[in-house]
Coordinates of C-alpha atoms in Angstrom, one line a residue:
M289 CA 0.2 0.1 0.2
S290 CA 1.4 3.5 -1.0
T291 CA 0.4 6.8 -0.5
T292 CA 1.0 10.1 -2.3
T293 CA 1.9 13.2 -0.2
Q294 CA 1.7 16.3 -2.0
V295 CA 4.4 18.8 -1.0
T296 CA 4.1 22.5 -1.3
E297 CA 7.2 24.1 -2.2
K298 CA 7.7 27.2 -0.2
S299 CA 8.8 30.6 -2.7
I300 CA 12.0 32.1 -1.8
I301 CA 10.4 35.2 -3.3
P302 CA 6.8 35.2 -3.5
L303 CA 5.9 36.7 -7.0
Y304 CA 2.9 34.7 -8.3
D305 CA 1.5 35.9 -4.3
G306 CA 2.6 39.0 -4.4
M307 CA 1.3 40.1 -8.2
N308 CA -2.2 38.9 -6.9
K309 CA -2.3 40.8 -3.9
I310 CA -3.0 43.7 -7.1
P311 CA -6.3 43.4 -8.3
G312 CA -5.7 42.6 -12.4
G313 CA -1.7 42.8 -11.2
A314 CA -1.7 39.1 -13.6
M315 CA -1.8 41.8 -16.2
V316 CA -1.1 45.0 -15.0
I317 CA 2.1 44.0 -13.7
P318 CA 3.4 42.2 -16.9
L319 CA 1.9 44.9 -18.9
I320 CA 4.4 47.8 -17.1
L321 CA 7.8 45.7 -17.2
G322 CA 6.8 45.3 -20.8
S323 CA 6.8 49.0 -21.3
I324 CA 9.9 49.3 -19.4
V325 CA 11.9 46.8 -21.2
G326 CA 10.4 48.0 -24.4
T327 CA 11.3 51.4 -23.9
F328 CA 14.7 50.8 -22.3
F329 CA 16.0 47.7 -23.6
P330 CA 14.0 46.9 -26.8
E331 CA 17.7 45.4 -28.1
F332 CA 16.2 42.4 -25.9
L333 CA 13.2 42.2 -27.5
G334 CA 14.4 42.5 -31.1
L335 CA 17.4 39.3 -30.9
G336 CA 14.7 37.1 -32.6
S337 CA 13.9 33.4 -32.1
F338 CA 12.0 32.2 -29.3
T339 CA 12.8 35.5 -27.4
S340 CA 10.6 37.9 -29.7
A341 CA 8.4 35.6 -30.4
L342 CA 7.3 35.2 -26.5
F343 CA 8.1 38.3 -25.3
K344 CA 7.0 40.7 -28.4
S345 CA 4.7 39.2 -30.8
S346 CA 3.0 36.6 -28.7
A347 CA 0.3 38.9 -28.0
G348 CA -2.2 38.4 -30.9
P349 CA -2.0 34.3 -30.8
L350 CA -2.2 34.6 -26.9
I351 CA -5.1 36.3 -26.9
A352 CA -7.0 34.2 -29.7
L353 CA -6.1 31.2 -27.7
L354 CA -7.9 32.5 -24.5
I355 CA -10.6 33.3 -26.3
F356 CA -11.1 30.0 -28.1
A357 CA -10.7 29.0 -24.6
T358 CA -13.5 31.6 -23.4
G359 CA -15.6 29.8 -25.8
M360 CA -15.3 26.3 -24.5
Q361 CA -16.6 27.8 -21.3
I362 CA -20.0 29.1 -23.2
T363 CA -23.0 26.3 -23.6
V364 CA -26.2 26.2 -25.4
R365 CA -27.6 27.6 -22.0
S366 CA -25.4 30.1 -21.4
S367 CA -25.0 32.0 -24.4
G368 CA -27.8 34.4 -24.2
P369 CA -26.9 35.5 -20.5
V370 CA -23.3 36.2 -22.7
L371 CA -24.6 38.2 -25.7
A372 CA -26.7 40.5 -23.0
H373 CA -23.7 41.2 -21.1
T374 CA -22.2 41.7 -24.3
G375 CA -24.6 44.2 -25.5
I376 CA -24.5 46.3 -22.3
V377 CA -20.7 46.5 -22.1
L378 CA -20.9 47.7 -26.0
L379 CA -23.6 50.2 -25.6
F380 CA -22.1 51.6 -22.2
K381 CA -17.7 51.7 -22.8
T382 CA -18.1 52.6 -26.6
L383 CA -21.5 53.5 -28.2
I384 CA -23.1 56.0 -25.6
P385 CA -19.7 57.7 -24.7
A386 CA -19.0 58.3 -28.6
A387 CA -21.7 59.4 -29.3
L388 CA -21.3 62.4 -26.1
V389 CA -17.9 62.9 -27.5
T390 CA -19.2 63.4 -31.1
A391 CA -21.6 65.5 -29.8
L392 CA -19.0 67.8 -28.1
G393 CA -17.0 67.6 -31.0
L394 CA -20.0 69.2 -32.7
F395 CA -19.5 72.4 -30.6
V396 CA -15.8 72.6 -29.9
G397 CA -14.6 71.3 -33.1
N398 CA -11.3 68.9 -34.0
D399 CA -9.3 70.9 -31.5
G400 CA -11.4 69.4 -28.7
I401 CA -10.8 70.8 -25.2
L402 CA -7.8 71.6 -23.0
G403 CA -5.3 70.4 -25.2
I404 CA -6.6 67.2 -25.8
S405 CA -8.0 66.7 -29.6
L406 CA -11.7 65.2 -30.8
L407 CA -9.6 62.4 -32.5
A408 CA -7.9 61.3 -29.3
M409 CA -10.8 61.7 -26.9
L410 CA -12.9 59.7 -29.5
T411 CA -10.3 56.9 -29.8
V412 CA -9.9 56.6 -25.9
V413 CA -13.9 56.0 -25.5
A414 CA -14.5 53.9 -28.5
N415 CA -12.0 51.5 -28.1
S416 CA -11.6 48.9 -24.9
N417 CA -8.7 46.4 -23.7
G418 CA -10.2 42.8 -23.8
G419 CA -7.2 41.4 -22.4
I420 CA -7.7 43.5 -19.3
W421 CA -11.3 42.3 -19.0
L422 CA -10.5 39.2 -19.7
A423 CA -7.9 39.1 -17.1
F424 CA -10.2 40.5 -14.4
T425 CA -13.4 38.5 -14.9
G426 CA -11.6 35.2 -15.0
K427 CA -10.5 35.9 -11.7
Y428 CA -13.7 37.8 -10.0
G429 CA -16.3 37.0 -12.4
D430 CA -18.3 34.4 -14.6
Y431 CA -19.0 33.3 -17.7
R432 CA -21.5 35.9 -18.7
D433 CA -18.5 37.9 -18.2
Q434 CA -15.9 36.2 -19.8
G435 CA -17.9 36.0 -23.2
A436 CA -18.8 39.7 -22.9
Y437 CA -14.9 39.9 -24.1
V438 CA -16.9 40.0 -27.5
A439 CA -17.3 44.2 -27.0
S440 CA -14.0 44.4 -27.4
A441 CA -13.5 42.2 -30.5
V442 CA -16.0 44.4 -31.9
N443 CA -15.2 47.6 -30.9
D444 CA -11.3 47.1 -31.5
G445 CA -9.6 49.0 -34.4
P446 CA -10.6 52.5 -35.8
F447 CA -13.9 51.5 -37.2
F448 CA -16.1 53.1 -34.5
V449 CA -13.9 56.4 -34.5
L450 CA -14.3 56.4 -38.5
L451 CA -18.1 55.9 -37.7
F452 CA -18.9 58.3 -35.3
L453 CA -16.9 61.3 -37.0
G454 CA -19.4 60.9 -40.3
A455 CA -16.5 60.6 -42.5
S456 CA -18.5 59.7 -45.5
G457 CA -17.4 57.4 -47.7
L458 CA -14.1 57.0 -46.1
A459 CA -15.5 54.5 -42.8
D460 CA -15.2 51.2 -44.9
I461 CA -16.6 48.6 -42.3
P462 CA -14.2 45.8 -42.5
L463 CA -16.6 42.8 -41.9
S464 CA -14.5 40.3 -42.5
L465 CA -12.0 41.6 -39.8
M466 CA -14.9 41.7 -37.2
L467 CA -15.8 38.2 -38.3
A468 CA -12.2 37.4 -37.6
A469 CA -12.2 38.3 -34.3
V470 CA -14.9 35.9 -33.3
I471 CA -14.1 32.8 -35.3
P472 CA -12.1 31.5 -32.1
L473 CA -14.6 31.9 -29.9
L474 CA -17.4 30.4 -32.2
I475 CA -14.9 27.4 -32.9
G476 CA -14.3 27.1 -28.7
M477 CA -18.6 27.3 -28.3
V478 CA -18.8 24.1 -30.7
I479 CA -15.7 22.1 -29.5
G480 CA -16.8 22.9 -26.0
N481 CA -20.6 21.8 -26.1
L482 CA -19.6 18.8 -28.4
D483 CA -16.7 17.3 -25.9
P484 CA -16.8 19.1 -22.3
K485 CA -13.6 17.2 -21.7
W486 CA -11.6 19.5 -23.8
T487 CA -13.8 22.8 -21.6
N488 CA -12.0 21.2 -18.6
L489 CA -8.7 20.7 -20.2
M490 CA -8.7 24.6 -21.1
K491 CA -10.0 26.3 -17.9
P492 CA -6.6 27.0 -16.8
T493 CA -5.7 28.8 -20.1
G494 CA -6.4 32.5 -18.5
A495 CA -3.8 32.0 -15.5
I496 CA -1.2 30.4 -18.1
V497 CA -1.3 32.9 -20.9
I498 CA -2.4 36.5 -19.5
P499 CA 1.0 37.3 -17.9
F500 CA 2.7 36.5 -21.4
F501 CA 0.3 38.6 -23.4
A502 CA 0.2 41.5 -21.2
F503 CA 4.1 41.3 -20.9
A504 CA 3.6 41.7 -25.0
L505 CA 1.5 44.4 -25.0
G506 CA 3.4 46.2 -22.8
S507 CA 6.5 45.9 -25.1
G508 CA 4.7 48.2 -27.5
I509 CA 4.0 51.1 -25.3
N510 CA 7.0 53.7 -25.0
L511 CA 7.1 55.1 -21.9
N512 CA 8.7 58.3 -23.6
S513 CA 4.9 58.6 -25.5
I514 CA 3.9 58.8 -22.0
V515 CA 6.2 61.5 -21.2
T516 CA 5.2 63.1 -24.1
G517 CA 1.6 62.6 -23.9
G518 CA 2.1 64.5 -20.3
A519 CA -0.5 65.6 -18.5
T520 CA -3.0 66.1 -20.7
G521 CA -2.8 62.0 -21.6
I522 CA -3.1 61.4 -18.0
I523 CA -6.1 63.5 -17.6
L524 CA -7.6 62.1 -20.9
G525 CA -7.3 58.3 -19.4
I526 CA -8.5 58.8 -15.9
I527 CA -11.7 60.6 -17.0
A528 CA -12.2 58.3 -19.8
S529 CA -11.8 55.3 -17.6
L530 CA -13.6 56.7 -14.8
F531 CA -16.3 58.2 -17.2
T532 CA -16.9 54.5 -19.5
G533 CA -16.4 52.1 -16.3
F534 CA -19.1 54.0 -14.4
L535 CA -21.6 54.0 -17.2
V536 CA -20.9 50.4 -17.6
F537 CA -21.3 49.8 -13.4
I538 CA -24.9 51.6 -13.9
G539 CA -25.7 49.2 -17.0
Y540 CA -24.8 46.3 -14.6
K541 CA -26.6 47.6 -11.9
T542 CA -29.7 48.4 -13.5
I543 CA -30.6 46.2 -16.5
L544 CA -28.2 43.3 -15.5
R545 CA -29.4 43.4 -12.1
R546 CA -25.6 41.8 -11.3
G547 CA -26.2 43.4 -7.4
N548 CA -22.9 43.2 -5.7
Q549 CA -21.4 41.9 -8.7
S550 CA -21.8 45.2 -10.5
G551 CA -18.6 46.8 -9.9
I552 CA -17.4 44.3 -12.6
G553 CA -18.3 46.8 -14.9
F554 CA -15.6 49.3 -13.7
A555 CA -13.2 46.9 -15.7
A556 CA -14.6 47.6 -19.0
G557 CA -13.2 51.4 -18.7
T558 CA -9.6 50.9 -20.5
T559 CA -8.3 51.3 -23.8
A560 CA -6.2 48.8 -25.7
G561 CA -2.9 49.3 -26.7
N562 CA -3.7 48.9 -30.5
A563 CA -5.5 52.2 -30.1
I564 CA -2.2 54.0 -30.3
I565 CA -2.2 53.1 -34.5
T566 CA -6.0 54.6 -34.9
P567 CA -5.0 58.7 -34.9
E568 CA -2.6 57.3 -38.1
I569 CA -5.3 54.7 -39.8
V570 CA -7.6 58.2 -39.4
A571 CA -5.5 60.6 -40.6
Q572 CA -4.6 58.7 -43.9
A573 CA -8.7 58.5 -44.5
D574 CA -9.1 61.8 -44.0
P575 CA -6.0 64.2 -44.3
S576 CA -7.9 67.0 -42.3
F577 CA -6.6 65.2 -39.0
A578 CA -3.2 64.7 -39.7
P579 CA -1.9 67.6 -37.7
F580 CA -3.6 66.1 -34.8
V581 CA -1.9 62.7 -35.0
Q582 CA 1.4 63.2 -33.3
T583 CA 0.0 64.8 -29.9
A584 CA -3.2 62.6 -30.1
T585 CA -0.8 59.6 -30.5
A586 CA 0.9 60.8 -27.2
Q587 CA -1.9 61.4 -25.0
I588 CA -3.5 57.8 -26.5
A589 CA -0.4 55.8 -25.3
A590 CA -0.6 57.7 -21.8
A591 CA -4.5 56.7 -21.6
V592 CA -3.8 53.4 -22.1
L593 CA -1.3 52.9 -19.4
V594 CA -3.1 54.9 -16.6
S595 CA -6.9 52.6 -17.4
A596 CA -4.9 49.9 -17.9
I597 CA -4.0 50.3 -13.7
L598 CA -6.8 52.4 -12.6
A599 CA -9.8 50.4 -14.2
P600 CA -9.0 46.7 -13.0
L601 CA -8.0 48.9 -9.0
L602 CA -11.2 50.3 -9.0
A603 CA -13.6 47.5 -10.1
A604 CA -12.0 45.4 -7.5
W605 CA -12.5 48.6 -4.7
V606 CA -16.1 48.7 -5.6
L607 CA -16.6 45.4 -5.8
K608 CA -14.8 44.8 -2.2
R609 CA -17.1 47.6 -0.9
Q610 CA -20.3 46.0 -2.3
G611 CA -19.1 42.5 -1.3
G612 CA -19.0 41.3 -4.3
L613 CA -15.8 39.5 -4.4
N614 CA -16.2 35.4 -5.1
N615 CA -12.9 34.6 -5.2
G616 CA -10.6 36.1 -2.0
E617 CA -9.7 38.9 -0.4
I618 CA -7.6 41.6 -2.3

């Protein structure tokens, strides 16, 4: 007769536990580390082979893998609630804020206010960071929240910015790209419903891949751009994160009726790293925006980093205050 004893090794330095003491730490800390490496040691990221593949170029494939794994957790019975949550996040994070910013632009023009152009404001509110949403909801939410990442797939890229700017004939709707963004989720849903063993196999995916794709995303954020964006970019990031996160919180509370878990909505108040390239794309579609590109890009870069830190911290704080944490203490 033999017995198996599970031995828990003590960490020399509790890196993992320390990271997880910060809300969204599995995403935020690697993101910051990646931005530091990308700014001061870019030659490391350019070594090539597996080093560059993992630390610089892995964000897209790893996020796609996480989306695929998320799809496996969505059964036929759960698809309705997932679509409802997706609609709320998209409506309150992107559509309503973008409409309000566009209305402001009708009064103040493309120059915007306080040195923040309409292009910068619209880009920040019309886009969201699906990676942070998946990281946060994977720890504090459930399948409905995780599946709502689809909102980030829909608002990804410059589509809504072009749409709300009303550039007639210039807003080429990339339906094929939007479809490509959700295909991994759909395939995951099919496989997960056909074989629950695959669903169980893929459950730990988030915990494995999130720190790696977060680092890769951060490597594309140059801290010099944050400095160039200065106070205006930081202010833009804070206001946009608080405002859009609060709107999603209201949607969670009043429409979805999530009660003490409504604070999850604040985690939607982010801007994805790929929003940094939106001003250039918009300027190519409408050259009248070219004078705003450089400043807007720097401000958006600052807003990306600020929102990546602020949104999960605020969401966890609200959850804790309302007694909605379901995964341990912060």
